[in-house]
Short mmCIF file of C-alpha atoms in Angstrom, two decimals:
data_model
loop_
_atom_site.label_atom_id
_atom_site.label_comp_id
_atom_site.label_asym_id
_atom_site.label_seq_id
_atom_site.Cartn_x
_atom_site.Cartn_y
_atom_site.Cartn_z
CA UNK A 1 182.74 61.59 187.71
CA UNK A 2 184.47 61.13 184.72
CA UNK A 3 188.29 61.62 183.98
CA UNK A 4 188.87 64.84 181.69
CA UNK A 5 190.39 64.50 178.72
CA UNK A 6 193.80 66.38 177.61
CA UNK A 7 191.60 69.22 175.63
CA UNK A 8 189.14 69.64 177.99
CA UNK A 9 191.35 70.17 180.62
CA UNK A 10 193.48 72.33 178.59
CA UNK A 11 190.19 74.67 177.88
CA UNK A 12 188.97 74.66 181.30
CA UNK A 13 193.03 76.15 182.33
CA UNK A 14 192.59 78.38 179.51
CA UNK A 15 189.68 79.51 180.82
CA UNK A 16 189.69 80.16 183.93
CA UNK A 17 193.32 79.31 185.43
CA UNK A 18 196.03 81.74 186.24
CA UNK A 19 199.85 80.30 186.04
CA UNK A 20 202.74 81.30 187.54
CA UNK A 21 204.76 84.81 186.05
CA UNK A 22 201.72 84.20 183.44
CA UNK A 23 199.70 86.17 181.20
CA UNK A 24 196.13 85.82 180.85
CA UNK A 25 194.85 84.87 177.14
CA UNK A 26 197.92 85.69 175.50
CA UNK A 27 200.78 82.78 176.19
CA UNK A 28 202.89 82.45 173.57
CA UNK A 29 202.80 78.50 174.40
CA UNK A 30 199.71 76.68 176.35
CA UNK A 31 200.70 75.38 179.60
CA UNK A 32 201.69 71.58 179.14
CA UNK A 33 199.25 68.67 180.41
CA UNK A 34 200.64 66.43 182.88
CA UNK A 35 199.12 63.46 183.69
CA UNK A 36 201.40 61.20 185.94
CA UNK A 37 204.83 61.33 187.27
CA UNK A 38 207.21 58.36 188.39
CA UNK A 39 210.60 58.27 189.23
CA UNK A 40 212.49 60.73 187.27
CA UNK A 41 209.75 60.99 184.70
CA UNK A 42 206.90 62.87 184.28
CA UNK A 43 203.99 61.91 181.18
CA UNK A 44 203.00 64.34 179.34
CA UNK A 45 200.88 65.45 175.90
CA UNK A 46 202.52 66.72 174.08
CA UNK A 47 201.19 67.62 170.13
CA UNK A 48 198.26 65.29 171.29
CA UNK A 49 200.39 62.27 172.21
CA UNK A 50 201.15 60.85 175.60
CA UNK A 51 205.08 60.92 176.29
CA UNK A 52 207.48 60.30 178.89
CA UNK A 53 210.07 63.23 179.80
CA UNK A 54 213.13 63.74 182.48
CA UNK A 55 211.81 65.54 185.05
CA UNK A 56 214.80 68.13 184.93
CA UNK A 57 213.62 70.57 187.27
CA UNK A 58 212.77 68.31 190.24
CA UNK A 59 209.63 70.51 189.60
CA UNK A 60 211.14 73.37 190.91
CA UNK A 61 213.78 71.89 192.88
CA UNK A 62 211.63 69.84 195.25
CA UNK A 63 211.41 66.21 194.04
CA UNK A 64 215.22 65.48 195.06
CA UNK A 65 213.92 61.75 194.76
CA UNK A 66 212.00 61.64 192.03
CA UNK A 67 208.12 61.22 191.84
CA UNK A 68 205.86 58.28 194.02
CA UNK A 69 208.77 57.06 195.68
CA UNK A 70 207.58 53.75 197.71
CA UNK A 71 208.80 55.15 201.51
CA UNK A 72 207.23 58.88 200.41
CA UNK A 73 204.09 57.26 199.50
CA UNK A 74 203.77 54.86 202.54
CA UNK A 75 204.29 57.72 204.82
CA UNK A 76 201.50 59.72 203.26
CA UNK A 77 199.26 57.08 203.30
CA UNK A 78 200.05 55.64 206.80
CA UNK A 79 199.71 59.21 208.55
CA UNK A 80 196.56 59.21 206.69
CA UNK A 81 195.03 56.14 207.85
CA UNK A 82 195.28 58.01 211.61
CA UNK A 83 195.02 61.83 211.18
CA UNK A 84 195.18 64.13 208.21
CA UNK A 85 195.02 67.63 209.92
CA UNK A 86 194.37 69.35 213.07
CA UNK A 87 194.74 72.76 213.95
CA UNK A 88 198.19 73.80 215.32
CA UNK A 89 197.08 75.96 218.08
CA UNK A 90 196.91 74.85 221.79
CA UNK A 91 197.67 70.90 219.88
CA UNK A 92 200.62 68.98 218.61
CA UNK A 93 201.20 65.63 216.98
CA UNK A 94 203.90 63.12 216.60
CA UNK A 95 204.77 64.07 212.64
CA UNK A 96 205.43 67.63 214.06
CA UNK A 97 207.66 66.59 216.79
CA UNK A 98 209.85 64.25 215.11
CA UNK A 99 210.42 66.70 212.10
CA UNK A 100 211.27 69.37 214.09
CA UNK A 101 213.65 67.15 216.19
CA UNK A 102 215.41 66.03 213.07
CA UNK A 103 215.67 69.42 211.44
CA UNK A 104 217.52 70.73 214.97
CA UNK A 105 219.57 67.51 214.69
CA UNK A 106 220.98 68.49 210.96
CA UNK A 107 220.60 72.21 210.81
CA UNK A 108 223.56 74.44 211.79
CA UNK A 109 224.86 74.10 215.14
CA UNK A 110 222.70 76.74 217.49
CA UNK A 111 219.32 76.82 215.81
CA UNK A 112 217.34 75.03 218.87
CA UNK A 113 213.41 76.26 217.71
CA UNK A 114 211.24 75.50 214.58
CA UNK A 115 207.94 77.47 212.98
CA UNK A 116 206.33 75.37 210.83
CA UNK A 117 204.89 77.10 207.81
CA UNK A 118 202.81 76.13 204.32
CA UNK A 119 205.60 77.81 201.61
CA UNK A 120 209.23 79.38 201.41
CA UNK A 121 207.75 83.13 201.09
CA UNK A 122 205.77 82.51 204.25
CA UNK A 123 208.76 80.87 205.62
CA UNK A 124 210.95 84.91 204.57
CA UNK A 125 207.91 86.43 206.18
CA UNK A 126 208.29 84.58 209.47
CA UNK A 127 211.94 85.11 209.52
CA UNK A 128 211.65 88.33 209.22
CA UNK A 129 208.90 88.89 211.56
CA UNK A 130 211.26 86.98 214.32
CA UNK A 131 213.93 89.69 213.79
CA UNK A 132 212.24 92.57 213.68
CA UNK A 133 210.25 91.00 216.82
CA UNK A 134 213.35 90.33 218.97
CA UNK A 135 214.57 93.81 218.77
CA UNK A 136 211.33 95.62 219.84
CA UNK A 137 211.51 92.73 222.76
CA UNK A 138 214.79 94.54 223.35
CA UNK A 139 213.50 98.05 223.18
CA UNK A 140 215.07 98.99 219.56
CA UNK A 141 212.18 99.46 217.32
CA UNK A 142 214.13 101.71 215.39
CA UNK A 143 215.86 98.16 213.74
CA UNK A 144 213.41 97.53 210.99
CA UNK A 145 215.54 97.57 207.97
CA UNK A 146 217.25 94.51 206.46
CA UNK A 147 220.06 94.34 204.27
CA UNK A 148 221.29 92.12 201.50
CA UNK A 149 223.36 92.04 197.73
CA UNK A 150 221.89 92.80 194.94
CA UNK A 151 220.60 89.52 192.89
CA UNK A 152 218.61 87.95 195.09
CA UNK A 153 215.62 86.22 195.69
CA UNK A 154 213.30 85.42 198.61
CA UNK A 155 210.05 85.18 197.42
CA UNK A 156 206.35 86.56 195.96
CA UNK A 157 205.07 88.22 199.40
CA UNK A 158 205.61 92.06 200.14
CA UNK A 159 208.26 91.32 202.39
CA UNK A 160 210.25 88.64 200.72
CA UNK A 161 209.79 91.10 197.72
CA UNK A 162 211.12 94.20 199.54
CA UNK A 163 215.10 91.62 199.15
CA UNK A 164 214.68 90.86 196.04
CA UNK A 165 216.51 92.82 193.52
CA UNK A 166 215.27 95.91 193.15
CA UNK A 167 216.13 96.61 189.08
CA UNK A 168 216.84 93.28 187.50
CA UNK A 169 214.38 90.88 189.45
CA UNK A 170 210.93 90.26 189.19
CA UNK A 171 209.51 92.70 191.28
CA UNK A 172 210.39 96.08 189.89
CA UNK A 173 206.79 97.02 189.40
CA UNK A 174 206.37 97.49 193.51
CA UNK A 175 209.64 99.33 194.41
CA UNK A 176 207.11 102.56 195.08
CA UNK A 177 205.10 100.49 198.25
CA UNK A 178 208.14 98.16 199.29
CA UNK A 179 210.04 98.25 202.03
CA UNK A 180 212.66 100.24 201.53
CA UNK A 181 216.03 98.14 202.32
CA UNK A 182 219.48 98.60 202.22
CA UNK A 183 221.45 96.66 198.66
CA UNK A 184 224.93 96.37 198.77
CA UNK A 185 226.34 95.50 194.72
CA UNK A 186 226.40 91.92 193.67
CA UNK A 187 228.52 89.36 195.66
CA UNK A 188 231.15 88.12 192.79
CA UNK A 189 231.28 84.65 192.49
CA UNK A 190 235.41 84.71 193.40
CA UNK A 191 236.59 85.31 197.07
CA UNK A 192 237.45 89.36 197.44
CA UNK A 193 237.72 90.18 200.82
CA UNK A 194 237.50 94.06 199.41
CA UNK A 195 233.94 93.23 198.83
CA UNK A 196 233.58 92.14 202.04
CA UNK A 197 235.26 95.17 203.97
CA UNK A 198 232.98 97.12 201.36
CA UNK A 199 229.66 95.05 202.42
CA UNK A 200 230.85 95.86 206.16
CA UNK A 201 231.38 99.43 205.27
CA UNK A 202 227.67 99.93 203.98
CA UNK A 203 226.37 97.93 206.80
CA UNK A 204 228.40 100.42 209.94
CA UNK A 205 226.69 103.59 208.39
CA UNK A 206 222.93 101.50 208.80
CA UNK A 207 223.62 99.50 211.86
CA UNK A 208 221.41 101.36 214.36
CA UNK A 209 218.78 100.38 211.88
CA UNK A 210 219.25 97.46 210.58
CA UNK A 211 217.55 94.24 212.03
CA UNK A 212 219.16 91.22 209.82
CA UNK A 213 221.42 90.57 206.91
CA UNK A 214 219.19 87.98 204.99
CA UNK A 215 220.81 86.11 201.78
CA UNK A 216 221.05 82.59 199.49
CA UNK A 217 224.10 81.20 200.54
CA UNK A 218 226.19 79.83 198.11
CA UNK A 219 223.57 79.81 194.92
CA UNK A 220 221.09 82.78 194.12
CA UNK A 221 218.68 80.93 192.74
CA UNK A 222 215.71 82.41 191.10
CA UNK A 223 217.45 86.15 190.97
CA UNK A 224 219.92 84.62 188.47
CA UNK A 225 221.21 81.06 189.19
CA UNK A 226 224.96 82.82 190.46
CA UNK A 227 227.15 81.17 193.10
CA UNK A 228 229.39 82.59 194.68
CA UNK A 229 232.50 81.88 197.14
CA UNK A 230 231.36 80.23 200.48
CA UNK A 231 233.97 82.12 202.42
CA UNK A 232 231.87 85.16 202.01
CA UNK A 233 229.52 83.53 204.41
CA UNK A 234 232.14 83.80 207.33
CA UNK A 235 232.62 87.18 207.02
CA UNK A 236 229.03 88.08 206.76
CA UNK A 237 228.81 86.19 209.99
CA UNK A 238 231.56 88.23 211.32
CA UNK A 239 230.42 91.26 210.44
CA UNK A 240 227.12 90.82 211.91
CA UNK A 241 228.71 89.80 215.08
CA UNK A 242 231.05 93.35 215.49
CA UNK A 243 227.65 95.05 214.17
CA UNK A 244 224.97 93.88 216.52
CA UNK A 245 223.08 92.90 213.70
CA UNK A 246 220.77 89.07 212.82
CA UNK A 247 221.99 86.82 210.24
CA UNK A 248 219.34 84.99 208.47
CA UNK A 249 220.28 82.38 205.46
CA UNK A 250 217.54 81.74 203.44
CA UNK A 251 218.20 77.60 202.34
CA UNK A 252 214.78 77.30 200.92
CA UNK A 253 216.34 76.26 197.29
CA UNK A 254 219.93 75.42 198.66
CA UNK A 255 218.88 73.19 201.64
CA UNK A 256 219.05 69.04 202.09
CA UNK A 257 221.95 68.62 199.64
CA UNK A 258 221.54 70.61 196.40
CA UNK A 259 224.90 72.20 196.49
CA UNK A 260 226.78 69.14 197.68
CA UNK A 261 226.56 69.91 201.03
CA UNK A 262 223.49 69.41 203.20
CA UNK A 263 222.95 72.75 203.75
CA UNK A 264 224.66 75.67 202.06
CA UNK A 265 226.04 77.17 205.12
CA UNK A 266 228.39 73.68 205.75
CA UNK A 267 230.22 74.49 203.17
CA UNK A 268 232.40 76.81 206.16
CA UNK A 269 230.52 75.64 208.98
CA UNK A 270 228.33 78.86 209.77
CA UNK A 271 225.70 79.01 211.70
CA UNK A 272 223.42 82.20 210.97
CA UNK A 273 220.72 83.35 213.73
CA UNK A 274 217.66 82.39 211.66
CA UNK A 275 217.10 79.93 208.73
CA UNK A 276 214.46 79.27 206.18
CA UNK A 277 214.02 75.56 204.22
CA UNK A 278 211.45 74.73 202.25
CA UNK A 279 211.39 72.90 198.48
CA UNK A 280 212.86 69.68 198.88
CA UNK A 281 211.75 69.59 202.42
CA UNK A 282 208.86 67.00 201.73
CA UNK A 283 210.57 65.86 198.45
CA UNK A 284 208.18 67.64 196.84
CA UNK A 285 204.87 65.78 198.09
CA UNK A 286 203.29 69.01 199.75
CA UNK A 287 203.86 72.06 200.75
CA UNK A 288 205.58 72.85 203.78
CA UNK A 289 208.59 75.30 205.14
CA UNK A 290 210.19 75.87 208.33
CA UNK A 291 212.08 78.84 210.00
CA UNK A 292 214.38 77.71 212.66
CA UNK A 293 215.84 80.34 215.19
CA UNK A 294 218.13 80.61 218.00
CA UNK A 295 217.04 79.95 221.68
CA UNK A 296 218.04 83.57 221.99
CA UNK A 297 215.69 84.64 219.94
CA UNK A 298 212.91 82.69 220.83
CA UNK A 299 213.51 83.49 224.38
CA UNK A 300 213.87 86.99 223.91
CA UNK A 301 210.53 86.89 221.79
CA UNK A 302 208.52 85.06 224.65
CA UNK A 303 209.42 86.89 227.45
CA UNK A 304 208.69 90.77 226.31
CA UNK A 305 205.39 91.94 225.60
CA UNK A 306 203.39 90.92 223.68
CA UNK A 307 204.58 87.61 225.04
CA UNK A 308 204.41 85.58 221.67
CA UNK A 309 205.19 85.19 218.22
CA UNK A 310 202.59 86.71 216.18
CA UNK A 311 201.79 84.54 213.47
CA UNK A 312 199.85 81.07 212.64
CA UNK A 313 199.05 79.67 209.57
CA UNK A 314 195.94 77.65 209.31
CA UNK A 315 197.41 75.09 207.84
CA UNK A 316 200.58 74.96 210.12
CA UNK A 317 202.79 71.51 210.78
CA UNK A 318 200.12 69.39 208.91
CA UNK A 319 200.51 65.98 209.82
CA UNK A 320 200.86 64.72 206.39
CA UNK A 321 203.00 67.75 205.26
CA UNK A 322 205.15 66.53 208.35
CA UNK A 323 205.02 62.89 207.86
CA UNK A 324 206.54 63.06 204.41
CA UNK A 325 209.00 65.32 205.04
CA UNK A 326 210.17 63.35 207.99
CA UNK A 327 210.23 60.08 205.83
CA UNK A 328 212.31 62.53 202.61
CA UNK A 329 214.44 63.38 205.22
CA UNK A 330 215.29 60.20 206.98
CA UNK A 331 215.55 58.56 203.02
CA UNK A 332 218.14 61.42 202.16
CA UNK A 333 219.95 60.74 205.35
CA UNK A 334 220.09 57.09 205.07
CA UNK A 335 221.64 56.66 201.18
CA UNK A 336 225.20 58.06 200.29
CA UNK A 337 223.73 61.36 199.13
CA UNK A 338 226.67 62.94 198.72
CA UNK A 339 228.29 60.56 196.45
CA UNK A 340 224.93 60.63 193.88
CA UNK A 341 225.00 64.79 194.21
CA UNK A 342 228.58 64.51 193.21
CA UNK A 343 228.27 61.92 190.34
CA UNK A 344 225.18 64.41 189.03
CA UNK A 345 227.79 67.14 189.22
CA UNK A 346 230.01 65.47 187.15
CA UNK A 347 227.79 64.66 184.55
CA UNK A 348 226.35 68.19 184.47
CA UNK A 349 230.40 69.50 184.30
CA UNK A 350 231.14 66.94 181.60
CA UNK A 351 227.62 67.42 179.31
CA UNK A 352 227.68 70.78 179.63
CA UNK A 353 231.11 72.10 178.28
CA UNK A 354 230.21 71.92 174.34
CA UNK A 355 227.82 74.69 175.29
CA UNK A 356 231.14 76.63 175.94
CA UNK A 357 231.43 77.02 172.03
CA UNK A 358 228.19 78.78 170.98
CA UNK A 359 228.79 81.87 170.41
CA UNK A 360 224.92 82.54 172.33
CA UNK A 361 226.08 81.45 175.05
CA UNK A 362 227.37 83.91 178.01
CA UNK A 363 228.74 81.67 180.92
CA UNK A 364 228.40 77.89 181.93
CA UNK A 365 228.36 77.15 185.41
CA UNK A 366 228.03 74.06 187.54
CA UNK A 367 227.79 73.64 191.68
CA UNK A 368 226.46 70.10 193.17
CA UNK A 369 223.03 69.20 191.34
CA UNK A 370 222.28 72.56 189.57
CA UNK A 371 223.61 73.07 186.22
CA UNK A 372 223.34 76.75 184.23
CA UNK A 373 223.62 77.44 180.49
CA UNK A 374 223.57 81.70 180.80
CA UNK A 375 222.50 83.25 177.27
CA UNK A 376 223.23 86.56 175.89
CA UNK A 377 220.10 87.62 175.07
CA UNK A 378 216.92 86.73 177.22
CA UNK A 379 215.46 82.87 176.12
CA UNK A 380 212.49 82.21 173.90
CA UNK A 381 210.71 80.38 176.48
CA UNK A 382 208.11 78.54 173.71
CA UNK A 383 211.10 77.95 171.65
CA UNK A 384 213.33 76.31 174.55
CA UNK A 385 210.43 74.01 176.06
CA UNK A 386 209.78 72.57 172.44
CA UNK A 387 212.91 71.52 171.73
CA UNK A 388 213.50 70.19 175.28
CA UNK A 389 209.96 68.57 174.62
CA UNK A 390 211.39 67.12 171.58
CA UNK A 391 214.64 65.44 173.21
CA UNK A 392 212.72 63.79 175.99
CA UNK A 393 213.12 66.10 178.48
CA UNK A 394 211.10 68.80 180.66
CA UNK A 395 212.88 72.11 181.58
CA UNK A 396 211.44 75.35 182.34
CA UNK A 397 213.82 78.30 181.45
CA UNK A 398 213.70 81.68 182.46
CA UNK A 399 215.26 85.16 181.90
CA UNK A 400 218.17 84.68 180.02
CA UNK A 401 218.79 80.85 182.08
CA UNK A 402 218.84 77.05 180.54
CA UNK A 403 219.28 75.70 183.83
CA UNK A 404 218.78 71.69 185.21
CA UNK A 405 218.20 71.05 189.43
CA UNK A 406 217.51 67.14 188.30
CA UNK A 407 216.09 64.64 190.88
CA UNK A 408 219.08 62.84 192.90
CA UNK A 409 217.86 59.28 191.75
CA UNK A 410 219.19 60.26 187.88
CA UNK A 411 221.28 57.85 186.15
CA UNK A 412 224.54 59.21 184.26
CA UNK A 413 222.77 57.77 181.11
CA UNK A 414 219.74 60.32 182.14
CA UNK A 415 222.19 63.12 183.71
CA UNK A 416 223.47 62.47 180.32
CA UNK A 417 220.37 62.86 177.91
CA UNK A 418 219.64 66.36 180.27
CA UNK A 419 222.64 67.84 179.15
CA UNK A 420 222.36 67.07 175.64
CA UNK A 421 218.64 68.65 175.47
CA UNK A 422 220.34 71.52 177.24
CA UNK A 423 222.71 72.02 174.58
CA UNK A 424 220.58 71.14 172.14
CA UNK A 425 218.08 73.78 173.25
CA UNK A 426 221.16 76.75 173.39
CA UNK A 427 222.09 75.91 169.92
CA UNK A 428 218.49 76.66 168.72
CA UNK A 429 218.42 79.47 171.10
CA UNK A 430 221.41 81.28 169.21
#
């Protein structure tokens, strides 16, 4: 069969191909043809030429190192050469076993059991399902609600939805058939332990109904790109412990070293009862989450009618899925991460402080690899990607956001040309 061209595969998407948060026959801007990635870079056509751009997004925060990396692509093609995929149920393979050794090994202290999953939403759902599971086990039915701040995000699926933020996130349109949870305001990104004793406050008058506190730690990613004060984290924790209520941290965005730590929740060394990862999990080769739990949990689960965990993806723990993220994982673990997340930050810190000046420009914030350029007014998306287009680089903006997650293997001279199309791309923004 032969290769497509550009156009026709740009006709054939128009067609009959529905994009993410995307309208049907009326983009302002057709989607952009890719047609190879390597390293940091990804080709592109762009105005019917063939160009190389900085991958700025880590497309979507998963390619932490880069695109066809040689130990990524051996993995892949070494689990192939034996198995590709078998059903989860009633079998298990090596891949699965080793990754969710390693992910016990490296996750907060206390989170002994792992359910494989194919995305971060699924990933919410299954966390969720575990909570609200344990206390039936326990005879409590009656804690089904979940509570979290406002500005979140967990997701596309009704329950992940049901946390998100109700007014400004995405989701608005299906407040009438969500869930209805409990929202305490914002978390401020400063320490204020008046917030906290006012979280705590909210939380005593729902207790008897509440399952779990889910959040982001650290960074609210999608629902705004905020950070906030990892000390809060402790006294979530505490309160949950007075309160008889689960603590679930969802890392899917924040997880394997984005924020400078490996996971979010080092930052103060908490340990919630459930956690989700996903994204960068299998450095962006496939798709593939996890939600680890306590033993509690689990045990409490298996041993009360109806005896199991009620869920199983069809695609569950696939070997390559596995593979790969074993071999991201082990690549991560095995390089001075820590030093390259906090050279990135610098760069971001330095390149971005010009922005400062615009008078368009709302807030600049940096935390470990994730650099934000907040606007006043809401971006014009067409307008942003063609200028970033223009200086060499790929970024996909949102709401009122500029905002960079770049792969972990940029150089300060690319961290460098990033920030500059960032700026670049607020000026012409304002």
């Amino acid at each position: 069969m032969p290769a497509l061209t550009p156009a026709e595969i740009s006709a054939i998407d128009a067609a009959h191909v529905w994009h993410p948060y995307s309208t049907i026959g009326a983009e302002a801007m057709a989607p952009v043809v890719a047609v190879g990635a390597s390293g940091a870079r990804l080709t592109v056509i762009n105005e019917g030429r063939r160009v190389d751009v900085l991958d700025a997004m880590s497309s979507w925060w998963t390619a932490i190192h880069g695109h066809g990396h040689p130990s990524l692509d051996y993995a892949i093609a070494s689990q192939l050469s034996r198995m590709n995929h078998v059903m989860f149920g009633g079998l298990t393979h090596e891949p699965a076993a080793r990754l969710a050794q390693l992910l016990v090994e490296i996750t907060p202290a206390g989170l002994d059991t792992v359910f494989f999953s194919d995305s971060g939403s699924v990933s919410v759902e299954v966390a969720v399902k575990m909570a609200l599971q344990y206390w039936r086990s326990l005879g409590r039915p009656a804690k089904h609600r979940l509570m979290t701040w406002r500005g979140g995000y967990h997701g596309d699926t009704f329950t992940p939805m049901s946390v998100c933020d109700p007014e400004g996130g995405m989701h608005s349109l299906w407040t009438d058939v969500l869930a209805k949870q409990v929202f305490a305001p914002q978390v401020p990104a400063a320490y204020d332990g008046g917030y906290s004793a006012a979280f705590e406050k909210k939380l005593t008058e729902h207790a008897d109904e509440l399952a779990a506190v889910i959040v982001e730690p650290v960074v609210q990613g999608a629902g705004g790109m905020r950070f906030h004060d990892p000390r809060y984290l402790t006294d979530l924790r505490d309160i949950c412990n007075r309160h008889g209520v689960l603590l679930i941290f969802d890392e899917i965005a924040t997880g394997f070293g984005r924020t400078g730590e490996l996971f979010a929740a080092d930052h103060v060394g908490v340990s919630p009862d459930i956690m989700c990862v996903g994204k960068a999990l299998t450095g962006g080769y496939i798709t593939l989450a996890a939600t680890l739990c306590s033993s509690e949990i689990a045990h409490t689960i298996s041993t009360h009618d109806p005896g199991a965990l009620m869920h199983g993806p069809t695609f569950m723990a696939n070997a390559l899925a596995c593979s790969v993220a074993v071999a991201s994982t082990e690549l991560l673990l095995g390089q001075d991460w820590r030093a390259r997340v906090r050279q990135i930050e610098a760069g971001l810190r330095a390149g971005l402080q010009p922005a400062r000046d615009l008078a368009g420009v709302a807030d600049v914030r940096v935390l470990g690899g994730i650099g934000v350029i907040e606007m006043a007014r809401p971006v014009d998306v067409p307008v942003a990607t063609r200028v970033a287009l223009e200086q060499g680089i790929w970024l996909r903006p949102f709401r009122n956001l500029v905002y960079a997650m770049p792969p972990y293997i940029c150089t300060p001279e690319e961290i460098d040309s990033i920030t500059s199309a960032m700026v670049t791309v607020a000026r012409a923004l304002t």
